[in-house]
mmCIF file of C-alpha atoms in Angstrom:
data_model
loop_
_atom_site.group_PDB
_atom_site.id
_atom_site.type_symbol
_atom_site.label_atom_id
_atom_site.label_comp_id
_atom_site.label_asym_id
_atom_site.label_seq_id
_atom_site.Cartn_x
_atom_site.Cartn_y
_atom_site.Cartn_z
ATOM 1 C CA UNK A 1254 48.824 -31.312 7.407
ATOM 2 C CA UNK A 1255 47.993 -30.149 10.859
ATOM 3 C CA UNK A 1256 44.933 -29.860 12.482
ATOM 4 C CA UNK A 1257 45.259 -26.485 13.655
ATOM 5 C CA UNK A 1258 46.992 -23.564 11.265
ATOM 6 C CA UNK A 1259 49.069 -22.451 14.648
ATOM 7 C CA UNK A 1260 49.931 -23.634 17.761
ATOM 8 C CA UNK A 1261 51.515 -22.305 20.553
ATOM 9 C CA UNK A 1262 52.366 -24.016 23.299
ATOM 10 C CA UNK A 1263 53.811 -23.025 26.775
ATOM 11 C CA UNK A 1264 55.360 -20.325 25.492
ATOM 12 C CA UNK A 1265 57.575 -18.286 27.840
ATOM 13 C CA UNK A 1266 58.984 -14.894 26.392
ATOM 14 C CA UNK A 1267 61.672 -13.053 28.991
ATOM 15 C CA UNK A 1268 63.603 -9.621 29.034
ATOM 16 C CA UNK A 1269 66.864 -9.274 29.947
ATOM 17 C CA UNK A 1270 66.522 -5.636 31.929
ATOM 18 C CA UNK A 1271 68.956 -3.630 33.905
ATOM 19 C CA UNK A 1272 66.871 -4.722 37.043
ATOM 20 C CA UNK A 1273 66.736 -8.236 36.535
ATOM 21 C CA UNK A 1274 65.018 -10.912 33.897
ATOM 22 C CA UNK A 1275 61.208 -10.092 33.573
ATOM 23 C CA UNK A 1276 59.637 -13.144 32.624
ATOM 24 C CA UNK A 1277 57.013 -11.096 30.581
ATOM 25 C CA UNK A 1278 55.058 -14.290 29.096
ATOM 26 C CA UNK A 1279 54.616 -17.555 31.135
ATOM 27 C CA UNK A 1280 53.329 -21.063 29.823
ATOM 28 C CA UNK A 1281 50.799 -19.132 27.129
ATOM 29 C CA UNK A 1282 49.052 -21.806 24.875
ATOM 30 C CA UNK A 1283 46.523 -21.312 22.723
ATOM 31 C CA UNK A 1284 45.733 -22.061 18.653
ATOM 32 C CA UNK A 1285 43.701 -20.654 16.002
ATOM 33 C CA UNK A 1286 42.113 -23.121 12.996
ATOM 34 C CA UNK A 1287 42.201 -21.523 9.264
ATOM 35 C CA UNK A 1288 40.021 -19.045 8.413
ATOM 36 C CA UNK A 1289 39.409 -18.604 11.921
ATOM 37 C CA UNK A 1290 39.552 -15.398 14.030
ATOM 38 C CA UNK A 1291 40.614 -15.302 17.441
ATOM 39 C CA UNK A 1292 40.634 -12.428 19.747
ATOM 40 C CA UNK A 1293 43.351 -11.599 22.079
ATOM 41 C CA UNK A 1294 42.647 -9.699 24.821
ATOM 42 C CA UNK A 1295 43.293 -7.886 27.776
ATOM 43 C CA UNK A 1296 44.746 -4.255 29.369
ATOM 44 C CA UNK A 1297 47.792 -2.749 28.493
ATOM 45 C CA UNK A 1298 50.782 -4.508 29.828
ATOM 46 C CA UNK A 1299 49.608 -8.094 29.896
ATOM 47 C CA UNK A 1300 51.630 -9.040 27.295
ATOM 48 C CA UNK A 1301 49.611 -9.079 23.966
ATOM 49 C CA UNK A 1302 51.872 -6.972 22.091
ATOM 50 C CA UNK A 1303 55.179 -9.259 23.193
ATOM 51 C CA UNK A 1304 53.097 -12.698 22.488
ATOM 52 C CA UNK A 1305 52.606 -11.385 18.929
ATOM 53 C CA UNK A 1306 55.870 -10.389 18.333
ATOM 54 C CA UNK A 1307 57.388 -13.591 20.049
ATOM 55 C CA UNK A 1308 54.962 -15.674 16.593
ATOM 56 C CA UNK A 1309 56.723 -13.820 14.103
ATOM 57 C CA UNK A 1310 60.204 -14.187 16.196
ATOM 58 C CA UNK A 1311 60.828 -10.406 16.284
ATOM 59 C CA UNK A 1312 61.589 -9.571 19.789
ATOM 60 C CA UNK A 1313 63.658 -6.894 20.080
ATOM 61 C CA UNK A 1314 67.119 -7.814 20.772
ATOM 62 C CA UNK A 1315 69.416 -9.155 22.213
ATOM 63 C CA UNK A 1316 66.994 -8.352 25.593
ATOM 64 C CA UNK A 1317 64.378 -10.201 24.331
ATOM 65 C CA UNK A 1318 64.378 -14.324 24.195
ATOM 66 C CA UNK A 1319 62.391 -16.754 23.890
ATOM 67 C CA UNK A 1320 63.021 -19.043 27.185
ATOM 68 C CA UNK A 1321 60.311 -22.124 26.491
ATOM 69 C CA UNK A 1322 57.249 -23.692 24.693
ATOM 70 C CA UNK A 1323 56.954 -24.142 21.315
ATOM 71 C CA UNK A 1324 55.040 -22.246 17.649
ATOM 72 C CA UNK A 1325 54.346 -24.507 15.410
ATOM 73 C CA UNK A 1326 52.317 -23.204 11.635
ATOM 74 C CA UNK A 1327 50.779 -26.145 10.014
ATOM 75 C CA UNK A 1328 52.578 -28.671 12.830
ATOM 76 C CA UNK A 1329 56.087 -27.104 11.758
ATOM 77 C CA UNK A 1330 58.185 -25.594 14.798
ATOM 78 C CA UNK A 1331 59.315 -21.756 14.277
ATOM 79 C CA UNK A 1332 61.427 -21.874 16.974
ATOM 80 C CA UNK A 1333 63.504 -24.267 15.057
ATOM 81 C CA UNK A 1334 63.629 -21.970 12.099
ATOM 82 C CA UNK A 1335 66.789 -20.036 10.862
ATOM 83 C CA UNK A 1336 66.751 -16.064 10.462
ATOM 84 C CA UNK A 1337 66.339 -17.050 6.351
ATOM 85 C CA UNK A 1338 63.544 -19.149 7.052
ATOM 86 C CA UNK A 1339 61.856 -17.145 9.107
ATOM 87 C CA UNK A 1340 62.308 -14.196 6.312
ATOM 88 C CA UNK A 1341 60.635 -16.543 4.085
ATOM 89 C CA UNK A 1342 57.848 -16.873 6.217
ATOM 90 C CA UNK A 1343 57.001 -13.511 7.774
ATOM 91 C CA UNK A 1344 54.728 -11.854 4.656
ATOM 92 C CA UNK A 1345 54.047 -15.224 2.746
ATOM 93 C CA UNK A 1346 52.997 -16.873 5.777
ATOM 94 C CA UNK A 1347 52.240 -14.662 8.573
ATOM 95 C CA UNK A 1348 51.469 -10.743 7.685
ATOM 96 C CA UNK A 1349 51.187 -7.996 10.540
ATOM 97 C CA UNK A 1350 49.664 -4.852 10.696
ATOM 98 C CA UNK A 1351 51.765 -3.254 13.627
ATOM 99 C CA UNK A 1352 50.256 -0.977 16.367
ATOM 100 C CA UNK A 1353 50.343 3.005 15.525
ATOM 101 C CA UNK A 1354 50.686 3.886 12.134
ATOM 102 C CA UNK A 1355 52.222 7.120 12.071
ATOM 103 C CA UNK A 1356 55.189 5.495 14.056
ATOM 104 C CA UNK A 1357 55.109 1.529 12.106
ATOM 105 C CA UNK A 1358 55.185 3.688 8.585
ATOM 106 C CA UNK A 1359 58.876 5.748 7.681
ATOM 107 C CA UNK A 1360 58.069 8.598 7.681
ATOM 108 C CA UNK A 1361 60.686 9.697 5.404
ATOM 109 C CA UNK A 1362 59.651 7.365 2.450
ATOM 110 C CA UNK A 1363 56.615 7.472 -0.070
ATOM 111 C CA UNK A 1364 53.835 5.051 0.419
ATOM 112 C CA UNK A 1365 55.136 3.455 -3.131
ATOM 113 C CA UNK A 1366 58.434 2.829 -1.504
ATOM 114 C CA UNK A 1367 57.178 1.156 1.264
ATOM 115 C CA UNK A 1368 54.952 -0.707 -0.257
ATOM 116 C CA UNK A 1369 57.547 -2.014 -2.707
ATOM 117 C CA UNK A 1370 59.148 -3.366 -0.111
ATOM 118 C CA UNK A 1371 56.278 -5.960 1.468
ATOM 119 C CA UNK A 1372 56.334 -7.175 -1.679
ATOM 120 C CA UNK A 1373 60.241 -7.693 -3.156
ATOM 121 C CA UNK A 1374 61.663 -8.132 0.346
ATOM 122 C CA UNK A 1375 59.710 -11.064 0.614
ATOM 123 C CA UNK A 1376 60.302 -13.091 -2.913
ATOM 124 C CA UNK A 1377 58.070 -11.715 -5.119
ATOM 125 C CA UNK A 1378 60.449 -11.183 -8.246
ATOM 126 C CA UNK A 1379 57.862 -8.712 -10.103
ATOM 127 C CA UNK A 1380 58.495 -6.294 -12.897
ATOM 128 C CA UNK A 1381 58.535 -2.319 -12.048
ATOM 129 C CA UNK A 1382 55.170 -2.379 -14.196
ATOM 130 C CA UNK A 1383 53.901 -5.220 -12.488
ATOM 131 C CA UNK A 1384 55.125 -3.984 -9.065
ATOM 132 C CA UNK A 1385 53.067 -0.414 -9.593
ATOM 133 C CA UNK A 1386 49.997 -2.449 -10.778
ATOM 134 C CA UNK A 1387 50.277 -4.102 -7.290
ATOM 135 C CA UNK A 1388 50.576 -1.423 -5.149
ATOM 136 C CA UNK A 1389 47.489 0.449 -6.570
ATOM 137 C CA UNK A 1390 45.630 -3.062 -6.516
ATOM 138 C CA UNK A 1391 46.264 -3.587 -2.628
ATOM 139 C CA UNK A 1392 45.656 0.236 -1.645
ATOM 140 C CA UNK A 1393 42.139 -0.053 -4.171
ATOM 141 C CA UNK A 1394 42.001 -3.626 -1.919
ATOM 142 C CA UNK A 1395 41.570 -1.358 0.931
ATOM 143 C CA UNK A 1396 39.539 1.330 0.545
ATOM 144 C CA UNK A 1397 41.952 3.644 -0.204
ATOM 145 C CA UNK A 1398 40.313 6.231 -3.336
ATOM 146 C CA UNK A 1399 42.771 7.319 -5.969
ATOM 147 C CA UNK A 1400 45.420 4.649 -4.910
ATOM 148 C CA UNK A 1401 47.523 5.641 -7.925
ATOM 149 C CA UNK A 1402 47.970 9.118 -6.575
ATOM 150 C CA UNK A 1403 48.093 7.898 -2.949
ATOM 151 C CA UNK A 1404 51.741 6.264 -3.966
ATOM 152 C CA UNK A 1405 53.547 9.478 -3.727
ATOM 153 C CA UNK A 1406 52.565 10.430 -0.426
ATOM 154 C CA UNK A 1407 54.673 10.749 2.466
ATOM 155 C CA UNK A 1408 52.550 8.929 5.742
ATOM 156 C CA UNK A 1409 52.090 12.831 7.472
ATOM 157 C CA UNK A 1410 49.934 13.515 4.089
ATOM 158 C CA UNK A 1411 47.235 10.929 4.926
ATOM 159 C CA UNK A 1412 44.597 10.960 7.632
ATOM 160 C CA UNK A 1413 45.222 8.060 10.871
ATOM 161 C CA UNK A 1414 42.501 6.035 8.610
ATOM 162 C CA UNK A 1415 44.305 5.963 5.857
ATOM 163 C CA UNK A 1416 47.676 4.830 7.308
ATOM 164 C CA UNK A 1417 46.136 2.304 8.631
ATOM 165 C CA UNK A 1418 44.883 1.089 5.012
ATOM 166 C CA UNK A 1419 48.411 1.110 4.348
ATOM 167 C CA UNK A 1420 49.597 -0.502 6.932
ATOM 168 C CA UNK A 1421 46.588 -3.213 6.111
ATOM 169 C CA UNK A 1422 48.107 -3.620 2.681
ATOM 170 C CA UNK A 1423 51.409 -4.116 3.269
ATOM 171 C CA UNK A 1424 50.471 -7.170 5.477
ATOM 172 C CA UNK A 1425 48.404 -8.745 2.943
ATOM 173 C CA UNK A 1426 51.117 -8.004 0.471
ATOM 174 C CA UNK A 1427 51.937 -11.594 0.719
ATOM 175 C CA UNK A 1428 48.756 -13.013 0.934
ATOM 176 C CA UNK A 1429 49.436 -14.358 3.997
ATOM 177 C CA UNK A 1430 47.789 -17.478 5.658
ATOM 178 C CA UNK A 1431 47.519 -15.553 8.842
ATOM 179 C CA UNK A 1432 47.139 -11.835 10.085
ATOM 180 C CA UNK A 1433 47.753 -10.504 13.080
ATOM 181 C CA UNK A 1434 45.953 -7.532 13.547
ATOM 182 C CA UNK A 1435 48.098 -5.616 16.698
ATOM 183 C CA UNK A 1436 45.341 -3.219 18.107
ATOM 184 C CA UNK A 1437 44.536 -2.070 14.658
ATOM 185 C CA UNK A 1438 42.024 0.797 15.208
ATOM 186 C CA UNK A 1439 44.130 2.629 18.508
ATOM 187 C CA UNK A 1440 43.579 6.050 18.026
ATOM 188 C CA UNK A 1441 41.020 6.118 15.579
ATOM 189 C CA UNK A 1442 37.568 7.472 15.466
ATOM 190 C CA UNK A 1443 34.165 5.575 16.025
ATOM 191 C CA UNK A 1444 33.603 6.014 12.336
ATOM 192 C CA UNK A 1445 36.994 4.879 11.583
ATOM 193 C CA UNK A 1446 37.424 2.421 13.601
ATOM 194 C CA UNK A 1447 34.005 0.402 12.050
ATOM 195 C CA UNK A 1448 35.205 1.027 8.843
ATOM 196 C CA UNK A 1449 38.817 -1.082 9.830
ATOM 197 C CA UNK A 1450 36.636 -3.165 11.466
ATOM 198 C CA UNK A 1451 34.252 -4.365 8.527
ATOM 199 C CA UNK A 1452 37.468 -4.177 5.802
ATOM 200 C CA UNK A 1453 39.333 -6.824 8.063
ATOM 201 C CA UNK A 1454 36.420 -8.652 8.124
ATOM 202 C CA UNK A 1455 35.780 -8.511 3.754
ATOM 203 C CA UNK A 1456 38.937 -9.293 3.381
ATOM 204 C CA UNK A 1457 39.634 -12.328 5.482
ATOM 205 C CA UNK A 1458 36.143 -13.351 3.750
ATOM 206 C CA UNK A 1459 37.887 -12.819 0.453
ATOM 207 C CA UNK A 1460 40.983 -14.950 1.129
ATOM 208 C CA UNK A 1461 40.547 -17.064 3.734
ATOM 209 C CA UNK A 1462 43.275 -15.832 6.187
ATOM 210 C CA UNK A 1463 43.002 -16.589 10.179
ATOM 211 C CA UNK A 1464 42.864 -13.524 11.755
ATOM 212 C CA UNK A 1465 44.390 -13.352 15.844
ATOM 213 C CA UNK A 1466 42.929 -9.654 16.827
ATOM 214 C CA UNK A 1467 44.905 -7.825 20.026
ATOM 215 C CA UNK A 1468 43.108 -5.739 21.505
ATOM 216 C CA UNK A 1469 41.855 -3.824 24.693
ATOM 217 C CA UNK A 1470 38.245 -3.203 23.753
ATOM 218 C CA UNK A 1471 35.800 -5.962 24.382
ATOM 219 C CA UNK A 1472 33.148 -3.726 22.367
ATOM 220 C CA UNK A 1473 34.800 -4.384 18.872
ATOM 221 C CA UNK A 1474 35.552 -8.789 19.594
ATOM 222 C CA UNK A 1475 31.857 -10.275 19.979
ATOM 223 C CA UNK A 1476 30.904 -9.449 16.215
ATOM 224 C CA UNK A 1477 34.563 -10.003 15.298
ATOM 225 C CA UNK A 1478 35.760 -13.017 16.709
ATOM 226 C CA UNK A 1479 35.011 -16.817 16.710
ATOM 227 C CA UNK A 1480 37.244 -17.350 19.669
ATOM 228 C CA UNK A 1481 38.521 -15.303 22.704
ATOM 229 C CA UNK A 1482 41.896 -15.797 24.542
ATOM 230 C CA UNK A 1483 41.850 -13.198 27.877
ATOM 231 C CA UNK A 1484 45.189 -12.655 28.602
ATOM 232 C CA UNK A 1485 46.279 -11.199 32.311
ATOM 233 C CA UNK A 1486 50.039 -10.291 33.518
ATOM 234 C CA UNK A 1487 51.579 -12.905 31.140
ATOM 235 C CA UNK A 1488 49.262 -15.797 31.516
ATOM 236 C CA UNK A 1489 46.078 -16.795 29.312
ATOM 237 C CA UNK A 1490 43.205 -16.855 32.387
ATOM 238 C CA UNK A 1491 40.487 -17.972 30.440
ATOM 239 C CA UNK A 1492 39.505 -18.323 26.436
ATOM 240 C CA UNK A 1493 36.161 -19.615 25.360
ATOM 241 C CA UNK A 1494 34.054 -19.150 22.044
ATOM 242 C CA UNK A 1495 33.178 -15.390 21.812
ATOM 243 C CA UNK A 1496 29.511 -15.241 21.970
ATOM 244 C CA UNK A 1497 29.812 -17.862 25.724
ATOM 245 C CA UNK A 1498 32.239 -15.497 26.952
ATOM 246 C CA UNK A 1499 30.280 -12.652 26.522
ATOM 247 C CA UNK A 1500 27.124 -14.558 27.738
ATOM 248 C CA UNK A 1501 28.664 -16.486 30.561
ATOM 249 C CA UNK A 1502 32.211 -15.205 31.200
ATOM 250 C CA UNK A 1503 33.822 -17.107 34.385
ATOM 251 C CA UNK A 1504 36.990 -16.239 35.421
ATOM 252 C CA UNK A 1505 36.632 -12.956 37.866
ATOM 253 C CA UNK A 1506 39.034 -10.673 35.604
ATOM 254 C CA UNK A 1507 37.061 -11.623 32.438
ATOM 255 C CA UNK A 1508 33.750 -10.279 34.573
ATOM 256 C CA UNK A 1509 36.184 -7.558 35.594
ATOM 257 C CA UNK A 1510 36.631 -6.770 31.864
ATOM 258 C CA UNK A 1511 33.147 -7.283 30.401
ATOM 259 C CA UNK A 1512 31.550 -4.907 32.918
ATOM 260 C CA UNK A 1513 33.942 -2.005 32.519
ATOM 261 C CA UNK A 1514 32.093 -1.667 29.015
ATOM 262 C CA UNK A 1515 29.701 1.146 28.977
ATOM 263 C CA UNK A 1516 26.329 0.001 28.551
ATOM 264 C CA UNK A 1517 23.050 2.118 27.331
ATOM 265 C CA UNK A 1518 20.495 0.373 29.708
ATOM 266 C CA UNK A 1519 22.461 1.091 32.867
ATOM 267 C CA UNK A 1520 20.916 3.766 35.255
ATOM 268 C CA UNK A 1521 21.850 7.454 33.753
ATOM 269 C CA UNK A 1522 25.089 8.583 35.918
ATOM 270 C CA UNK A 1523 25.910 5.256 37.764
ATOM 271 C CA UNK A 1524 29.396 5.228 38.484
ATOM 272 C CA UNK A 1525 31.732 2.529 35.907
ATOM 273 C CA UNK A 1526 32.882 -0.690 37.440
ATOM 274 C CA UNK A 1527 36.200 -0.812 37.637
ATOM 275 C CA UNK A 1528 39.174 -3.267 38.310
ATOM 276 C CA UNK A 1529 40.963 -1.437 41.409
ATOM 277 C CA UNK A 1530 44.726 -1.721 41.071
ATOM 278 C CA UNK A 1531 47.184 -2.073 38.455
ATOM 279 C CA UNK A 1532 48.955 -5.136 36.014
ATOM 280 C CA UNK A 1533 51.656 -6.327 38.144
ATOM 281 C CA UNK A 1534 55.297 -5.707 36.858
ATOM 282 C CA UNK A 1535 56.925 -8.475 34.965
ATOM 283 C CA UNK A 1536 60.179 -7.988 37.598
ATOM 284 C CA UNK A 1537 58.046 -8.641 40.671
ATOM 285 C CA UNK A 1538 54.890 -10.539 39.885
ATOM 286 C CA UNK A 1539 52.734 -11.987 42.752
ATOM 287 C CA UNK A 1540 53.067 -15.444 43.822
ATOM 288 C CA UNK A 1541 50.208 -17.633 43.580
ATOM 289 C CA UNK A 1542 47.453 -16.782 41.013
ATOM 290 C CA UNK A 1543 48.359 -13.623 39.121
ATOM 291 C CA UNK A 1544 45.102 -11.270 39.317
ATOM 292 C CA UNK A 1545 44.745 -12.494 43.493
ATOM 293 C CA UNK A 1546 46.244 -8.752 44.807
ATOM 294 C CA UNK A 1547 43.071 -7.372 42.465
ATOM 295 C CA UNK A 1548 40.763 -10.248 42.805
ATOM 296 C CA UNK A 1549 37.109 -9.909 44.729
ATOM 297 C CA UNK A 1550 37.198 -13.658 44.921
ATOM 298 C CA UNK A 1551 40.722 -13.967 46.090
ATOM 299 C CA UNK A 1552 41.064 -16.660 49.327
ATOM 300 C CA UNK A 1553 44.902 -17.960 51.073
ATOM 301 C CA UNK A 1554 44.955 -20.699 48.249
ATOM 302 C CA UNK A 1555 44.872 -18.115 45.203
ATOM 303 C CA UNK A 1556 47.977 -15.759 46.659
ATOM 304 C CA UNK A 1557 49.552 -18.816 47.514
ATOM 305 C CA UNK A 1558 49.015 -21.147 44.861
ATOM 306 C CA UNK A 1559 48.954 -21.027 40.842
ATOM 307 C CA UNK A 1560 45.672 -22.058 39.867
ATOM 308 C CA UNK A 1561 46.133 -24.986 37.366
ATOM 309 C CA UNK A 1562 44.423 -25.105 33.751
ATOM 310 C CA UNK A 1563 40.596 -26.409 33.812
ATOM 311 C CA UNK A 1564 39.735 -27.563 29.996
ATOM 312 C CA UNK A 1565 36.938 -29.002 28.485
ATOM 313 C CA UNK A 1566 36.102 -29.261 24.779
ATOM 314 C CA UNK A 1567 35.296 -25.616 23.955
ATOM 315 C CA UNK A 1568 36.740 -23.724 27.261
ATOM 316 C CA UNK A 1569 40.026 -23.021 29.250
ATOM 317 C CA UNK A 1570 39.500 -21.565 32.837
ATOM 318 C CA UNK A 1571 43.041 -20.696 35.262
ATOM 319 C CA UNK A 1572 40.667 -20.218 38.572
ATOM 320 C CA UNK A 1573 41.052 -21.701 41.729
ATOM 321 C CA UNK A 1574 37.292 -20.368 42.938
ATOM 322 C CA UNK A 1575 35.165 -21.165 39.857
ATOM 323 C CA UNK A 1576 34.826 -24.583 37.769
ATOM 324 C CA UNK A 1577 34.143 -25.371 34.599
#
């Protein structure tokens, strides 16, 4: 058995567009142990979304291919998987709860309906009693009160929270060995959004999944994560144990990142840092180091020259100007 429940290895992910191939992912390794969570993490655009959908080989098609690198679960390669296989594996194996609710969930079918299907679509030969007893188990599973009436809903019917319960179930309706969570609490309330938060948290406790957590918000991956990947136009730029990160983060877009977080001891009406400038486009990214155009720290070498991968046993740093 392998070491590591997934790795991914120089993975490379490109569109085929109207304007030219957008290499959208480039070299991206990283790999998450059992039971472990790892956060993902970056701004919009960076490719967070694409890498997750690239692991469960459900780029959308036929623009979207895989061009290099490797995912291997438990040392076994999916790219060398057929489109059976890779049924077999996507619910079992790996469970997602997709970004936006209202738009993952039909909205033309009853939470029952959709529900049945996580679990018969992916080999679980159940009886119609046995498939009802399910349903209300995972929905009770998740916090959801009266499951048994909750069935016959439509999505519309239930508040953003409680879509995303659904959507929570149906990715643990296989009991999956690993979840990604694909910016699970967008959109929701403070209140909310803890209350996601602390459920994905009981119930990785409960069955020992590894978690890999995309998101934009830094505030929510300290008390949530072992491990953080920080992921910039494509390319993983740094990834270090959460609570070092935080403490001592090196690479200048991780800085960037961690001091665009509001903060209750800074001086009443100081202005927000910000990171001036915007992700580069996948059809025309820089040369050199990818964040140099936005980078403080940015000499000749780092618009010229793509900083090489610094590792040592617990961090990875892409940064010409800093050492590890």
């Amino acid at each position: 058995m392998a070491a590591n429940l997934l790795d991914v290895d120089n993975l490379s992910v490109s569109f085929t567009t109207e304007a030219g191939e957008a290499r959208v992912l480039d070299a991206v390794s990283f790999s998450i142990a059992r039971g472990e969570t790892l956060g993902l993490v970056g701004e919009s655009g960076c490719g967070k979304s694409v890498t997750s959908l690239a692991l469960m080989r459900l780029l959308p098609q036929p623009s979207g291919h895989i061009t290099g690198g490797d995912i291997r679960l438990d040392g076994d390669s999916l790219l060398k998987k057929s489109i059976r296989d890779m049924h077999a594996i996507r619910g079992p194996r790996i469970g997602m709860i997709f970004q936006d609710a209202m738009t993952a969930l039909n909205p033309v079918k009853r939470i029952r309906e959709q529900l049945k299907e996580s679990l018969t679509l992916h080999g679980q030969k159940l009886s119609k009693a046995a498939i009802q007893a399910r349903c209300i188990e995972l929905l009770g599973d998740v916090g959801i009160p009266e499951p048994a009436l909750r069935l016959d809903d439509y999505p519309h019917q239930l508040s953003g929270g409680m879509r995303q319960r659904v959507m929570i179930a149906m990715a643990l309706a296989g009991d999956p060995d690993l979840l990604i969570a694909d910016e699970p609490t967008t959109a929701l309330d403070v209140t909310v959004q803890a209350q996601i938060l602390s459920l994905i948290q009981s119930i990785q406790a409960a069955h020992g999944m590894a978690v890999i957590f995309i998101t934009h918000d830094l505030g929510v991956v300290e008390p949530l994560c072992q491990r953080v990947a920080v992921m910039y136009a494509g390319r993983i730029v740094e990834t270090a144990p959460a609570q070092a990160l935080f403490r001592d983060p090196k690479h200048p877009y991780t800085q960037g990142l961690l001091n665009s977080i509001p903060r209750l001891d800074r001086e009443p009406l100081t202005p927000l840092p910000t990171i001036e400038g915007l992700v580069p486009s996948a059809l025309n990214m820089p040369n050199g180091c990818r964040f140099a155009p936005r980078c403080p720290r940015a000499t000749d070498r780092c618009t010229a020259e793509a900083p090489s991968m610094q590792t040592t046993s617990d961090r990875t740093l892409a940064c010409h100007e800093v050492s590890l």
